[in-house]
Coordinates of C-alpha atoms in Angstrom, one line a residue:
Chain H
M17 CA -0.3 -14.1 -9.2
T18 CA 0.1 -14.3 -5.5
E19 CA -1.8 -11.7 -3.6
P20 CA 0.4 -9.0 -2.1
E21 CA 0.5 -9.4 1.6
N22 CA 0.1 -5.7 2.5
L23 CA -1.2 -2.5 1.1
E24 CA 2.2 -1.3 0.0
G25 CA 2.6 -4.5 -1.8
L26 CA -0.6 -3.9 -3.7
Y27 CA 0.7 -0.6 -5.0
R28 CA 4.1 -2.0 -5.7
S29 CA 2.7 -4.8 -7.8
V30 CA 0.5 -2.5 -9.8
Y31 CA 3.4 -0.1 -10.3
C32 CA 5.8 -2.9 -11.2
R33 CA 3.4 -4.4 -13.7
A34 CA 3.1 -1.0 -15.4
L35 CA 6.8 -0.6 -15.4
Y36 CA 7.3 -4.0 -16.9
L37 CA 4.8 -3.3 -19.7
T38 CA 5.8 0.2 -20.5
G39 CA 9.5 0.2 -19.6
D40 CA 9.0 3.8 -18.6
P41 CA 9.0 4.8 -14.9
T42 CA 7.0 8.0 -15.4
A43 CA 4.4 6.3 -17.5
A44 CA 4.2 3.5 -14.9
E45 CA 3.6 6.0 -12.1
D46 CA 0.9 7.7 -14.1
A47 CA -0.7 4.4 -14.9
A48 CA -0.6 3.2 -11.3
Q49 CA -2.1 6.5 -10.0
E50 CA -4.8 6.4 -12.5
T51 CA -5.6 2.9 -11.6
F52 CA -6.1 3.7 -8.0
A53 CA -8.1 6.8 -8.8
R54 CA -10.4 4.7 -10.9
Y55 CA -10.8 2.3 -8.1
V56 CA -12.0 5.1 -5.9
A57 CA -14.2 6.6 -8.6
H58 CA -16.0 3.3 -9.5
R59 CA -15.8 1.6 -6.1
P60 CA -16.5 -1.9 -7.4
A61 CA -18.4 -3.7 -4.8
G62 CA -17.9 -7.2 -3.6
L63 CA -14.5 -7.7 -5.2
R64 CA -13.0 -11.1 -4.4
S65 CA -9.6 -10.0 -5.6
P66 CA -8.9 -6.3 -5.8
A67 CA -5.4 -7.1 -6.8
A68 CA -6.7 -8.8 -10.0
W69 CA -9.0 -6.0 -10.7
L70 CA -6.3 -3.4 -10.3
A71 CA -3.9 -5.6 -12.4
Q72 CA -6.4 -5.7 -15.2
V73 CA -7.0 -1.9 -15.2
V74 CA -3.4 -1.0 -15.1
T75 CA -2.7 -3.4 -17.9
R76 CA -5.4 -1.8 -20.1
L77 CA -4.0 1.6 -19.3
C78 CA -0.6 0.5 -20.4
F79 CA -2.0 -0.9 -23.7
D80 CA -3.6 2.5 -24.2
W81 CA -0.3 4.2 -23.6
M82 CA 1.5 1.8 -26.0
R83 CA -1.2 2.6 -28.7
R84 CA -0.8 6.3 -28.2
R85 CA 2.9 6.2 -28.3
R86 CA 3.3 3.5 -30.9
R87 CA 6.4 2.6 -29.0
A88 CA 7.6 -0.8 -28.1
P89 CA 8.8 -1.3 -24.6
E90 CA 12.5 -1.4 -24.2
P91 CA 13.9 -4.3 -22.3
R92 CA 14.2 -3.2 -18.7
A93 CA 17.7 -2.6 -17.4
E94 CA 18.3 -4.4 -14.2
L95 CA 16.0 -2.8 -11.6
P96 CA 17.9 -1.5 -8.5
E97 CA 18.0 -4.2 -5.9
A98 CA 17.8 -3.3 -2.3
P99 CA 21.1 -3.2 -0.6
D100 CA 21.5 -6.6 0.8
T101 CA 24.3 -7.3 3.2
A102 CA 23.2 -10.9 3.8
P103 CA 24.7 -13.5 1.4
L104 CA 22.2 -14.7 -1.2
P105 CA 20.8 -18.1 -0.6
E106 CA 21.5 -20.4 -3.5
E107 CA 17.9 -20.5 -4.6
E108 CA 17.8 -16.7 -4.9
A109 CA 21.1 -16.6 -6.8
V110 CA 19.8 -19.2 -9.2
R111 CA 16.6 -17.2 -9.6
R112 CA 18.4 -14.0 -10.4
E113 CA 20.6 -15.8 -13.0
E114 CA 17.5 -17.1 -14.7
V115 CA 15.9 -13.7 -14.7
A116 CA 19.0 -12.2 -16.3
R117 CA 19.1 -15.0 -18.9
V118 CA 15.5 -14.4 -19.9
R119 CA 16.1 -10.6 -20.1
Q120 CA 19.0 -11.1 -22.3
A121 CA 17.0 -13.4 -24.6
L122 CA 14.2 -10.8 -24.8
A123 CA 16.7 -8.0 -25.5
R124 CA 17.9 -9.9 -28.6
L125 CA 14.5 -9.7 -30.2
E126 CA 13.1 -7.0 -32.4
P127 CA 11.1 -4.4 -30.6
R128 CA 7.9 -5.5 -32.3
D129 CA 8.4 -9.2 -31.2
R130 CA 9.0 -8.0 -27.7
Q131 CA 5.9 -5.9 -27.7
I132 CA 3.7 -8.7 -29.0
L133 CA 5.1 -11.2 -26.5
L134 CA 4.6 -8.9 -23.5
M135 CA 1.1 -7.9 -24.5
R136 CA 0.0 -11.4 -25.1
H137 CA 1.5 -12.5 -21.9
A138 CA -0.4 -9.8 -20.2
S139 CA -3.6 -11.3 -21.7
A140 CA -4.1 -8.7 -24.5
S141 CA -6.6 -9.8 -27.1
Y142 CA -5.5 -10.1 -30.7
R143 CA -7.5 -7.0 -31.5
E144 CA -5.6 -5.0 -28.8
I145 CA -2.3 -6.3 -30.1
A146 CA -3.2 -5.5 -33.7
A147 CA -4.2 -1.9 -32.7
V148 CA -0.9 -1.3 -30.9
V149 CA 1.4 -3.1 -33.4
G150 CA -0.4 -1.8 -36.4
C151 CA -1.2 -5.0 -38.2
A152 CA -4.3 -6.9 -39.3
E153 CA -6.0 -8.9 -36.6
N154 CA -5.8 -12.1 -38.5
S155 CA -2.0 -11.9 -38.8
V156 CA -1.4 -11.6 -35.0
G157 CA -1.3 -15.4 -34.6
Q158 CA 1.5 -15.7 -37.1
L159 CA 3.5 -12.8 -35.6
L160 CA 3.0 -14.2 -32.1
H161 CA 4.1 -17.7 -33.0
R162 CA 7.2 -16.3 -34.7
A163 CA 8.0 -14.1 -31.8
E164 CA 7.7 -17.0 -29.4
R165 CA 9.9 -19.2 -31.5
R166 CA 12.5 -16.4 -31.7
L167 CA 12.4 -16.0 -27.9
K168 CA 13.0 -19.7 -27.4
D169 CA 15.8 -19.7 -29.9
A170 CA 17.4 -16.6 -28.3
Y171 CA 17.1 -18.3 -24.9
D172 CA 18.6 -21.6 -26.1
E173 CA 21.4 -19.7 -27.9
G174 CA 22.2 -17.9 -24.6
E175 CA 22.4 -21.1 -22.7
H176 CA 24.6 -22.8 -25.3
P177 CA 26.2 -20.0 -27.3
S178 CA 27.5 -21.1 -30.7
R179 CA 31.1 -20.5 -31.2
Chain T
M6 CA -19.8 -26.7 -41.9
T7 CA -16.8 -25.2 -43.6
R8 CA -14.4 -27.7 -45.0
V9 CA -10.8 -27.1 -44.5
N10 CA -9.1 -27.6 -47.9
I11 CA -5.6 -26.8 -46.8
H12 CA -3.7 -27.5 -43.6
P13 CA -3.7 -24.4 -41.4
D14 CA -0.3 -22.8 -40.8
E15 CA 1.3 -22.2 -37.5
G16 CA -0.2 -18.8 -37.2
E17 CA -3.7 -20.1 -37.4
W18 CA -2.9 -22.9 -35.0
R19 CA -1.6 -20.3 -32.6
A20 CA -4.8 -18.3 -32.9
Y21 CA -6.7 -21.6 -32.4
L22 CA -4.9 -22.1 -29.1
D23 CA -5.9 -18.6 -28.0
G24 CA -9.5 -19.1 -29.2
E25 CA -9.0 -16.1 -31.4
L26 CA -10.8 -17.4 -34.4
P27 CA -14.4 -17.0 -35.6
P28 CA -16.6 -19.7 -34.2
D29 CA -17.2 -21.5 -37.5
R30 CA -13.5 -21.5 -38.3
L31 CA -12.7 -22.8 -34.9
A32 CA -15.2 -25.6 -35.3
A33 CA -13.8 -26.4 -38.8
L34 CA -10.2 -26.7 -37.4
R35 CA -11.4 -28.9 -34.6
T36 CA -12.9 -31.3 -37.0
H37 CA -9.9 -31.2 -39.3
L38 CA -7.6 -31.9 -36.3
S39 CA -9.5 -35.1 -35.5
T40 CA -8.4 -36.6 -38.8
C41 CA -5.1 -35.1 -39.6
S42 CA -2.1 -36.4 -37.7
A43 CA 0.3 -33.9 -39.4
C44 CA -1.7 -31.0 -38.1
Q45 CA -1.9 -32.7 -34.7
A46 CA 1.8 -32.7 -34.6
R47 CA 2.0 -29.1 -35.9
L48 CA -0.4 -27.9 -33.2
A49 CA 1.6 -29.8 -30.5
E50 CA 4.7 -28.1 -31.6
V51 CA 3.1 -24.6 -31.7
Q52 CA 1.7 -25.3 -28.2
A53 CA 5.1 -26.4 -26.9
V54 CA 6.8 -23.3 -28.2
S55 CA 4.0 -21.1 -26.7
R56 CA 4.3 -22.8 -23.3
F57 CA 8.1 -22.4 -23.3
A58 CA 7.9 -18.7 -24.1
G59 CA 5.1 -18.3 -21.5
N60 CA 7.3 -19.8 -18.8
L61 CA 10.1 -17.5 -19.7
L62 CA 7.9 -14.5 -19.6
G63 CA 6.5 -15.8 -16.3
V64 CA 9.9 -15.6 -14.8
L65 CA 10.2 -12.0 -15.8
T66 CA 6.8 -11.0 -14.6
E67 CA 7.4 -12.6 -11.2
A68 CA 10.7 -10.8 -11.0
A69 CA 9.2 -7.6 -12.0
E70 CA 6.5 -7.8 -9.3
R71 CA 9.1 -8.6 -6.7
A72 CA 11.5 -5.9 -7.7
P73 CA 12.2 -3.4 -4.9
V74 CA 10.8 0.0 -5.8
P75 CA 12.7 3.0 -4.6
A76 CA 10.9 4.8 -1.8
D77 CA 10.6 8.0 -3.6
R78 CA 8.8 6.3 -6.4
L79 CA 6.5 4.6 -4.0
F80 CA 5.5 7.8 -2.3
A81 CA 5.5 9.9 -5.4
W82 CA 2.0 8.9 -6.0
V83 CA 0.9 10.6 -2.8
Q84 CA 1.6 14.0 -4.4
P85 CA -1.7 14.5 -6.1
F86 CA -3.6 13.8 -3.0
K87 CA -1.4 15.9 -0.8
E88 CA -3.3 19.1 -1.6
E89 CA -6.5 17.5 -0.4
I90 CA -5.1 16.6 3.0
P91 CA -4.4 19.7 4.9
M92 CA -0.9 20.1 6.3
G93 CA -1.6 23.2 8.2
E94 CA -0.8 24.2 11.7
P95 CA -2.1 21.9 14.3
R96 CA -5.3 23.2 15.7
R97 CA -5.3 24.1 19.3
F98 CA -8.0 21.9 20.7
K99 CA -10.3 22.4 23.4
V100 CA -8.8 20.6 26.3
R101 CA -11.1 17.6 26.2
Y102 CA -10.1 16.9 22.7
A103 CA -6.5 17.5 23.6
L104 CA -6.9 14.6 25.9
A105 CA -7.6 12.3 23.0
A106 CA -4.7 13.8 21.2
A107 CA -2.7 12.9 24.2
A108 CA -3.5 9.3 23.6
A109 CA -1.5 9.7 20.4
A110 CA 1.2 11.9 21.9
F111 CA 1.6 10.7 25.5
A112 CA 3.7 7.8 24.7
L113 CA 7.2 8.8 23.7
S114 CA 9.5 5.9 23.4
L115 CA 12.7 5.3 21.7
F116 CA 13.7 2.1 20.2
V117 CA 17.2 1.0 21.0
P118 CA 18.3 -1.5 18.4
G119 CA 18.8 -4.8 20.0
L120 CA 16.3 -4.4 22.7
R121 CA 13.2 -6.5 22.6
A122 CA 10.3 -4.5 21.5
R123 CA 8.0 -3.7 24.3
A124 CA 5.6 -0.7 24.3
A125 CA 7.1 0.5 27.5
D126 CA 10.5 0.7 25.9
W127 CA 9.5 2.6 22.8
V128 CA 9.7 6.2 22.0
S129 CA 7.3 7.4 19.3
I130 CA 7.1 10.8 17.9
F131 CA 4.0 12.1 16.3
R132 CA 1.7 14.9 16.6
V133 CA -1.9 15.6 15.7
K134 CA -2.3 17.8 12.7
E135 CA -6.0 18.1 12.6
S136 CA -9.0 16.8 14.3
R137 CA -12.6 17.3 13.2
I138 CA -15.9 16.1 14.4
V139 CA -17.7 14.5 11.5
R140 CA -20.8 12.7 11.0
L141 CA -21.1 9.7 8.8
S142 CA -24.1 7.6 7.9
T143 CA -24.1 3.8 8.4
D144 CA -23.8 3.5 4.7
D145 CA -20.6 5.5 4.7
V146 CA -19.4 3.3 7.5
K147 CA -20.2 0.2 5.5
A148 CA -18.5 1.7 2.4
A149 CA -15.4 2.5 4.5
E150 CA -15.4 -1.0 5.9
R151 CA -15.5 -2.4 2.3
F152 CA -12.4 -0.2 1.6
T153 CA -10.5 -1.5 4.5
Q154 CA -11.2 -5.0 3.6
S155 CA -10.3 -4.5 0.0
G156 CA -6.7 -3.9 0.6
L157 CA -6.8 -0.6 -1.0
P158 CA -3.9 1.7 -0.1
D159 CA -4.8 3.6 3.0
L160 CA -4.2 7.0 1.6
I161 CA -7.0 6.4 -0.9
L162 CA -9.2 5.4 1.9
N163 CA -8.4 8.6 3.8
R164 CA -9.1 10.7 0.8
Y165 CA -12.5 9.0 0.3
L166 CA -13.3 9.4 4.0
K167 CA -12.4 13.1 3.8
E168 CA -14.6 13.5 0.8
Q169 CA -17.4 12.0 2.8
V170 CA -16.6 14.2 5.7
L171 CA -16.9 17.3 3.7
T172 CA -20.1 16.1 2.0
K173 CA -21.7 15.2 5.2
E174 CA -20.8 18.3 6.9
Q175 CA -22.3 20.3 4.2
S176 CA -25.5 18.4 4.0
G177 CA -25.8 18.0 7.8
E178 CA -26.6 14.3 7.7
T179 CA -26.3 12.7 11.0
D180 CA -26.3 9.2 12.1
K181 CA -23.2 8.4 13.9
L182 CA -20.7 10.8 15.4
M183 CA -17.1 10.1 14.6
D184 CA -13.8 11.7 14.9
L185 CA -11.2 11.8 12.2
H186 CA -7.6 12.2 13.1
D187 CA -4.6 12.8 11.0
Y188 CA -1.3 12.0 12.5
G189 CA 1.9 12.7 10.8
F190 CA 5.5 12.1 11.8
T191 CA 7.2 13.7 9.0
T192 CA 6.5 15.2 5.6
P193 CA 5.5 13.7 3.3
G194 CA 4.4 11.0 5.7
Y195 CA 0.9 10.3 6.7
I196 CA -0.7 8.0 9.2
P197 CA -4.1 7.9 7.7
A198 CA -7.2 6.6 9.4
G199 CA -9.3 3.6 8.6
Y200 CA -12.5 2.4 10.1
S201 CA -14.0 -0.7 11.6
P202 CA -17.6 -0.8 12.8
Q203 CA -16.6 -2.4 16.0
K204 CA -14.0 0.0 17.1
G205 CA -14.4 3.1 15.0
F206 CA -11.5 4.7 13.2
W207 CA -8.2 3.1 13.2
V208 CA -4.8 4.1 11.9
D209 CA -3.4 1.8 9.4
P210 CA -0.5 -0.4 10.6
G211 CA 2.6 -0.8 8.6
A212 CA 6.1 0.2 8.6
R213 CA 7.9 2.5 6.2
A214 CA 11.5 3.4 5.7
L215 CA 11.9 7.1 5.5
T216 CA 14.8 9.5 5.4
P217 CA 13.3 12.3 7.4
D218 CA 13.8 15.8 6.3
V219 CA 15.2 16.8 9.6
D220 CA 15.6 20.5 8.8
G221 CA 12.1 20.6 7.4
I222 CA 10.6 18.8 10.3
N223 CA 12.4 21.0 12.8
A224 CA 11.3 24.1 11.0
L225 CA 7.8 22.9 11.1
L226 CA 8.0 22.1 14.8
A227 CA 9.6 25.4 15.6
S228 CA 7.1 27.3 13.7
S229 CA 4.3 25.8 15.7
G230 CA 6.1 26.7 18.9
S231 CA 7.1 23.2 19.8
K232 CA 10.2 22.6 21.9
L233 CA 10.8 19.3 20.2
Q234 CA 13.6 19.3 17.8
L235 CA 15.1 16.2 16.1
P236 CA 18.8 15.9 16.5
A237 CA 21.0 16.6 13.5
E238 CA 22.4 13.1 13.7
L239 CA 19.2 11.9 12.1
K240 CA 20.0 13.6 8.8
G241 CA 20.5 11.1 6.1
Q242 CA 19.7 8.2 8.3
T243 CA 17.0 5.7 7.3
V244 CA 14.3 5.8 9.9
R245 CA 11.9 3.0 10.1
V246 CA 8.6 4.2 11.4
A247 CA 6.0 1.6 12.3
F248 CA 2.5 2.7 12.7
R249 CA 0.3 0.6 14.9
P250 CA -3.4 0.6 15.0
I251 CA -5.0 3.3 17.0
T252 CA -8.7 3.3 17.4
S253 CA -10.7 6.3 18.2
F254 CA -14.3 6.6 18.9
T255 CA -16.4 9.5 20.2
W256 CA -20.0 9.6 21.0
T257 CA -22.4 11.9 22.7
K258 CA -24.3 10.9 25.7
E259 CA -26.9 13.2 27.1
G260 CA -25.2 16.2 25.7
K261 CA -21.8 15.2 27.0
E262 CA -19.0 13.9 24.8
L263 CA -17.0 10.9 25.5
R264 CA -13.9 9.8 23.7
V265 CA -12.2 6.5 23.6
M266 CA -8.9 5.8 22.0
E267 CA -6.9 2.6 22.1
G268 CA -3.9 1.3 20.2
E269 CA -0.3 1.0 20.1
P270 CA 1.8 4.1 19.8
P271 CA 3.9 4.4 16.6
I272 CA 7.4 3.2 16.9
L273 CA 10.4 5.0 15.7
S274 CA 13.5 2.9 15.1
V275 CA 16.6 4.5 14.0
S276 CA 19.4 2.9 12.2
G277 CA 22.9 4.1 11.7
N278 CA 25.0 6.2 14.0
V279 CA 22.3 8.0 15.8
D280 CA 23.1 8.6 19.4
V281 CA 20.0 7.3 21.0
N282 CA 20.7 8.9 24.3
K283 CA 21.1 12.3 22.6
L284 CA 17.8 11.8 20.9
A285 CA 16.1 11.0 24.2
A286 CA 17.8 14.0 25.8
S287 CA 16.5 16.3 23.1
L288 CA 13.0 15.2 23.9
G289 CA 13.4 15.9 27.5
P290 CA 12.5 19.6 27.4
V291 CA 9.1 18.6 25.9
F292 CA 8.2 16.8 29.1
G293 CA 10.1 18.9 31.5
K294 CA 12.1 16.0 32.6
E295 CA 14.6 13.4 31.4
I296 CA 13.1 10.7 29.3
G297 CA 14.2 7.3 30.3
L298 CA 14.7 4.7 27.7
S299 CA 12.8 2.2 29.6
G300 CA 10.2 2.4 32.3
D301 CA 6.5 2.3 32.8
L302 CA 4.8 3.7 29.8
L303 CA 2.0 5.0 31.9
A304 CA 4.4 6.8 34.2
Q305 CA 5.3 8.9 31.2
I306 CA 1.9 10.4 31.2
K307 CA 2.7 12.2 34.4
G308 CA 4.2 15.6 34.0
L309 CA 3.2 16.1 30.4
D310 CA 2.8 19.7 29.7
L311 CA -0.1 21.1 27.8
S312 CA 1.7 24.4 27.3
S313 CA 3.9 22.7 24.8
T314 CA 2.4 22.8 21.4
L315 CA 2.3 19.1 21.3
P316 CA -1.2 19.0 22.7
L317 CA -0.6 17.1 25.9
P318 CA -2.7 16.9 28.9
V319 CA -1.8 18.2 32.3
V320 CA -2.3 15.5 34.8
Q321 CA -2.2 16.3 38.5
G322 CA -0.9 14.1 41.1
Q323 CA 0.2 10.5 40.9
G324 CA -3.1 9.2 39.6
Q325 CA -5.2 6.5 41.2
E326 CA -4.6 2.9 40.4
V327 CA -7.6 1.1 38.9
T328 CA -8.2 -2.3 37.5
I329 CA -10.0 -2.9 34.2
H330 CA -10.9 -6.5 34.0
G331 CA -7.6 -7.6 35.4
H332 CA -5.5 -5.0 33.6
K333 CA -3.7 -2.5 35.7
G334 CA -4.6 1.1 34.8
T335 CA -4.4 4.6 36.2
F336 CA -7.0 7.2 36.6
Y337 CA -5.9 10.8 36.3
E338 CA -7.7 14.0 36.8
A339 CA -6.7 16.3 34.1
K340 CA -7.6 19.9 33.4
G341 CA -11.0 19.9 31.8
G342 CA -11.4 16.2 31.9
N343 CA -10.6 12.9 33.3
L344 CA -8.5 10.1 32.0
I345 CA -8.1 6.4 32.4
A346 CA -5.1 4.8 30.8
W347 CA -4.2 1.2 30.8
M348 CA -2.3 -1.4 28.8
S349 CA -3.5 -4.7 27.7
G350 CA -0.6 -6.6 26.2
S351 CA 1.2 -4.1 24.1
R352 CA -1.9 -2.1 23.4
V353 CA -2.4 1.3 25.0
N354 CA -5.9 2.2 25.9
L355 CA -7.2 5.6 26.9
V356 CA -10.7 6.7 27.9
S357 CA -11.2 10.3 28.6
G358 CA -14.1 12.6 29.2
S359 CA -15.9 14.8 31.7
E360 CA -17.5 11.9 33.3
P361 CA -16.5 10.9 36.8
L362 CA -14.3 7.9 37.4
A363 CA -17.1 5.4 37.9
E364 CA -18.6 6.2 34.6
L365 CA -15.3 6.1 32.7
L366 CA -14.5 2.8 34.4
K367 CA -17.7 1.3 33.0
V368 CA -16.7 2.4 29.5
A369 CA -13.2 1.1 30.0
E370 CA -14.5 -2.2 31.2
S371 CA -16.9 -2.5 28.3
L372 CA -13.9 -2.3 26.0
E373 CA -12.2 -5.1 27.7
E374 CA -15.1 -7.5 27.6

């Protein structure tokens, strides 16, 4: 993860990570605020990368939220883009297309598959995943592999839709 | 060692990749892998699928982190801390402190879109909300320095500093004498302070896009007796307020107090169909004269009126030209104190106190060394 260049960027990346994981703006705000409140309370000294510390804390808070809610994140609708009067450079246009394609692929999965994928991608342990998903820890590997395969298939299908 | 009697399935290979197997099982699989080409192929396939999925999710994470967040979301998090940061009426200072407030308030400049940014061409609007004398230990100073270097949002820092302030005031610990200033342009906007051991407290730089609550701000200004009123044209406009570092430092010397402030005044830039001239004209009554859109910044100090509730100093006369290590400055005698102001580059510097010119000059020169 590239370090945010300014303080606003730091909050933004924490909030966005929470939003991405929970799919819920209110929960994301709560998580982001709690994250910074914990930073103040614990005041970890000598941090090389506060951004990484904050990312870790907010991720764990989101997992807690998921566990409490037993709710899988809904695929995010397109986040509002800032009004942009300048024409998009090609690189940016291509990037946005790719993002849309991935989102579409993810949306085609079952909620549990989505949840497992997002959690693992956010470095959740199998134990954490099991606790949220409600399965045995030793079946997470199988569930994860299947979810990854389904995502790949959904993505490939999106690129080359069968008639 | 455990013998592997059957070939592990994809699920177990997936767990193997993540290291999420008991150590003896992990070792057994490693051994099995070395002799079973079928499982080698199976592991490679599981890994390829995992990497592919990881790359796809990486695209989303990156996009998520870059997504613009609406301003109201960004600032919603301020709400819980608002109660802890007083938004009360500006205190009427003793004049010598007002001089320091003047360092914040004396520059009033207006950005005309298209003009090159120079401090002399800028109009900034902000007023001091509160000023307190606080005493922090060197440990607190070090802790604050750690905060500023950590990249922590400045509002958290301000809250922490305020907590320290209250604690220290209660306990009476003394080591270093500091001033804590809060400056606000609008609600709910803050320009909180930071700290550096070399310079003392500073105001965090940055720019924010705000849609000012013109009615609310004007009501606030009017209730405090200020003649300043924002023009109605600002309603609904996006205003970009850039806050520049301002350093403030106060110390006692043989029972007398001396204050130093240096920094760049905040900059207000207005987009949309705001009549910049009208805005400047509306600010005129504050200064008792027409505000030019360009001109010597230091010249704007003259004629500032303390009777306005923007705490501004009264300076008498034209001031006396001085030089601070090659920088042109002006010395003013003001009610209850003296003032040297000068610019180095785009930075505004202000030294004020009850000391005579020679003494203030020494202080000023020490800053420019």
